[in-house]
């Protein structure tokens, strides 16, 4: 079965059907195939300490999405081990919201709270984890927290679109590629392409008014965090190199 929204398999609206259900996310194996995760703009300073952060162009002209890079090839997540344990200190909200999501048609005015019914984190009999509803059929305290988290996520997602749109308008993003070599395994050498970064030279050329506008909206902090995060690529290379030595 193909994945929906990268990590979901069977998204269904939350209903009375789930009255007895409980959720317990004890493993992150659902994200073990993700070599990158979408980020909210406000997450960039937190994620920058561990992941290289890049921008990816979407199908919409002029629209970009911040990504935390977690692997160097398709289907590889260097931060999740065979037991589903996440080794990073910061986990992106895109992953933390699982198995829940707000979904709906693009032109819909309201979104529906949904759950991935195929998730291993779901316990229909309510035997393990946090209940979604109490015995009276009312939302549990946990589910109320989930709803608030998802509402905040949607709000920050719109802020993220605005931030990326500003980067595009100011022509700060440019395509980048990286050649990665492994001393002891030349066959594993690779070229990474198809991503965008903010170039310091371009940043220096924008007007003082635009710089001030970015600064007042915390954009400069996000940009510098992004640029600094690119040094984390070396850590990913070392992680992958260590895995190749272990398997050899």
XYZ file of C-alpha atoms in Angstrom:
248
model
C 0.000 0.000 0.000
C 1.369 3.401 -0.941
C 2.064 5.909 1.801
C -0.132 8.978 2.203
C 1.580 12.199 3.274
C 4.893 10.284 3.431
C 4.230 8.303 6.612
C 0.481 7.610 6.767
C -1.108 4.463 5.317
C -4.835 4.639 6.054
C -6.092 8.068 7.096
C -9.646 7.978 8.441
C -11.754 10.664 10.185
C -11.922 10.243 13.948
C -15.427 9.100 14.898
C -17.476 7.127 17.384
C -15.788 4.068 15.903
C -12.656 5.063 17.808
C -14.412 5.488 21.135
C -12.385 2.713 22.839
C -9.122 3.396 21.033
C -5.870 4.363 22.710
C -2.583 5.503 21.176
C 0.947 4.687 22.256
C 3.848 5.755 20.018
C 6.628 3.504 21.303
C 8.530 3.220 18.020
C 9.403 5.561 15.173
C 9.784 2.787 12.618
C 6.963 4.442 10.623
C 9.509 7.144 9.699
C 12.513 4.856 9.179
C 12.253 5.314 5.402
C 12.251 9.131 5.534
C 15.513 10.657 4.394
C 14.060 14.090 5.155
C 11.182 15.585 7.120
C 9.201 18.770 6.482
C 9.875 21.510 9.015
C 7.878 24.454 10.232
C 9.810 27.715 9.974
C 9.702 28.144 13.754
C 11.419 24.754 14.143
C 14.486 25.731 12.145
C 16.549 27.092 15.093
C 15.844 23.927 17.104
C 16.435 21.458 14.281
C 19.555 23.285 13.088
C 21.586 21.848 15.940
C 21.305 18.327 14.534
C 20.167 18.228 10.914
C 21.247 19.931 7.706
C 18.273 22.103 6.759
C 17.573 22.671 3.085
C 14.690 23.954 0.972
C 12.834 21.889 -1.600
C 10.749 23.286 -4.438
C 7.127 22.106 -4.442
C 4.909 21.512 -7.462
C 3.689 25.115 -7.138
C 5.865 27.702 -8.880
C 7.793 29.822 -6.385
C 6.805 27.692 -3.403
C 9.401 25.995 -1.198
C 9.420 23.754 1.847
C 12.088 23.589 4.591
C 13.369 20.061 5.153
C 15.462 18.460 7.889
C 17.798 16.023 6.122
C 17.965 12.683 7.923
C 19.572 10.438 5.326
C 21.756 10.663 2.242
C 19.870 8.277 -0.014
C 16.308 7.211 -0.731
C 14.696 5.210 2.064
C 17.459 5.950 4.580
C 16.959 7.575 7.979
C 20.249 7.680 9.870
C 18.546 8.799 13.082
C 16.249 5.794 13.565
C 17.755 2.433 14.493
C 16.473 -1.101 13.862
C 14.430 -0.941 17.088
C 12.604 2.224 16.020
C 14.480 4.424 18.490
C 15.072 8.060 17.455
C 18.611 9.140 18.321
C 18.151 12.878 17.714
C 17.336 15.222 20.590
C 14.883 17.199 18.453
C 12.138 15.413 16.519
C 10.271 17.454 13.870
C 6.613 18.217 14.564
C 5.676 16.519 11.280
C 6.770 13.229 12.862
C 5.582 14.021 16.389
C 1.981 14.561 15.279
C 1.699 10.981 13.976
C -0.654 9.050 13.881
C -2.934 12.106 13.841
C -3.388 14.674 11.101
C -5.851 17.355 10.024
C -7.024 16.570 6.516
C -9.440 17.928 3.941
C -9.778 19.151 0.379
C -7.581 22.080 -0.627
C -10.583 24.380 -0.968
C -12.230 23.173 2.248
C -12.872 25.845 4.886
C -12.541 23.353 7.723
C -10.225 20.398 8.269
C -11.137 17.067 9.804
C -9.241 15.372 12.620
C -8.008 12.045 11.252
C -5.971 9.079 12.415
C -3.899 6.454 10.620
C -5.914 3.348 11.416
C -3.084 1.096 10.225
C -0.598 2.572 12.692
C 1.089 0.187 15.121
C 0.635 2.935 17.710
C -3.147 2.412 17.685
C -4.754 0.023 20.154
C -8.467 -0.391 19.318
C -9.199 -2.151 22.609
C -7.650 0.681 24.610
C -5.358 -1.726 26.454
C -2.167 0.309 25.948
C -1.500 3.992 25.617
C -3.614 7.098 26.090
C -7.353 6.891 25.475
C -8.877 9.149 22.832
C -12.272 9.334 24.534
C -13.430 8.837 28.091
C -16.142 6.402 29.162
C -18.801 9.015 28.416
C -17.617 9.408 24.839
C -16.099 12.842 25.462
C -12.661 13.798 24.185
C -9.954 12.783 26.619
C -7.452 15.324 27.929
C -4.859 13.734 25.635
C -7.016 14.105 22.538
C -7.716 17.744 23.409
C -3.955 18.322 23.559
C -3.581 16.631 20.178
C -6.239 18.895 18.656
C -4.515 22.024 19.965
C -1.159 20.774 18.706
C -2.579 20.152 15.218
C -4.302 23.554 15.115
C -1.024 25.213 16.048
C 0.752 23.137 13.406
C -1.619 24.357 10.683
C -1.195 27.969 11.800
C 2.594 27.687 11.746
C 2.466 25.917 8.379
C 0.893 29.059 6.891
C 3.627 31.170 8.510
C 6.190 28.835 6.949
C 4.691 29.333 3.491
C 4.905 33.101 3.959
C 8.543 32.880 5.070
C 9.537 30.723 2.098
C 7.589 32.970 -0.262
C 9.597 35.927 1.053
C 12.866 34.087 0.415
C 11.730 33.500 -3.155
C 10.612 37.095 -3.673
C 13.992 38.356 -2.473
C 15.747 35.835 -4.740
C 17.728 34.430 -1.806
C 17.422 30.755 -2.722
C 19.601 29.065 -5.269
C 20.028 25.439 -6.343
C 22.855 23.545 -4.703
C 24.540 20.207 -5.130
C 26.995 18.295 -2.983
C 29.490 15.601 -3.889
C 29.973 13.083 -1.110
C 32.942 10.745 -1.054
C 33.820 7.890 1.267
C 37.533 7.167 1.610
C 37.117 3.483 2.318
C 34.184 2.843 -0.001
C 34.476 4.665 -3.308
C 31.506 2.726 -4.715
C 29.254 4.520 -2.230
C 30.220 8.006 -3.446
C 27.215 10.111 -4.442
C 26.007 13.456 -5.717
C 23.144 15.202 -3.924
C 21.071 17.485 -6.150
C 17.646 19.093 -6.342
C 17.759 21.226 -3.213
C 18.049 24.928 -2.467
C 19.927 26.999 0.098
C 20.222 30.662 1.020
C 23.489 32.080 -0.257
C 25.302 34.582 1.948
C 26.345 36.613 -1.104
C 22.722 37.097 -2.141
C 21.725 38.028 1.398
C 24.299 40.810 1.406
C 22.816 42.313 -1.758
C 19.250 42.882 -0.567
C 18.162 46.332 0.571
C 18.435 47.638 4.112
C 14.637 47.871 4.210
C 14.272 44.201 3.354
C 16.931 43.239 5.905
C 15.088 45.206 8.583
C 11.782 43.611 7.602
C 13.309 40.127 7.833
C 14.909 40.972 11.177
C 11.668 42.243 12.710
C 9.847 39.086 11.607
C 12.629 36.813 12.954
C 13.537 35.867 9.398
C 17.221 36.632 9.867
C 17.451 34.209 12.781
C 15.883 31.484 10.640
C 18.186 32.199 7.709
C 21.368 32.129 9.768
C 20.232 28.965 11.567
C 19.635 27.351 8.177
C 23.048 28.360 6.839
C 24.828 27.183 9.972
C 22.975 23.861 9.881
C 24.567 22.900 6.577
C 27.731 21.956 8.476
C 25.730 19.051 9.917
C 26.085 17.340 6.541
C 29.488 16.125 7.726
C 27.821 14.431 10.702
C 25.442 12.600 8.356
C 28.371 11.453 6.232
C 30.118 10.144 9.346
C 26.928 8.352 10.465
C 26.539 6.672 7.089
C 30.236 5.796 6.958
C 29.989 4.232 10.417
C 27.005 2.138 9.340
C 28.845 0.898 6.252
C 31.815 -0.178 8.423
C 29.473 -2.004 10.806
C 27.769 -3.895 7.981
C 31.007 -4.791 6.201
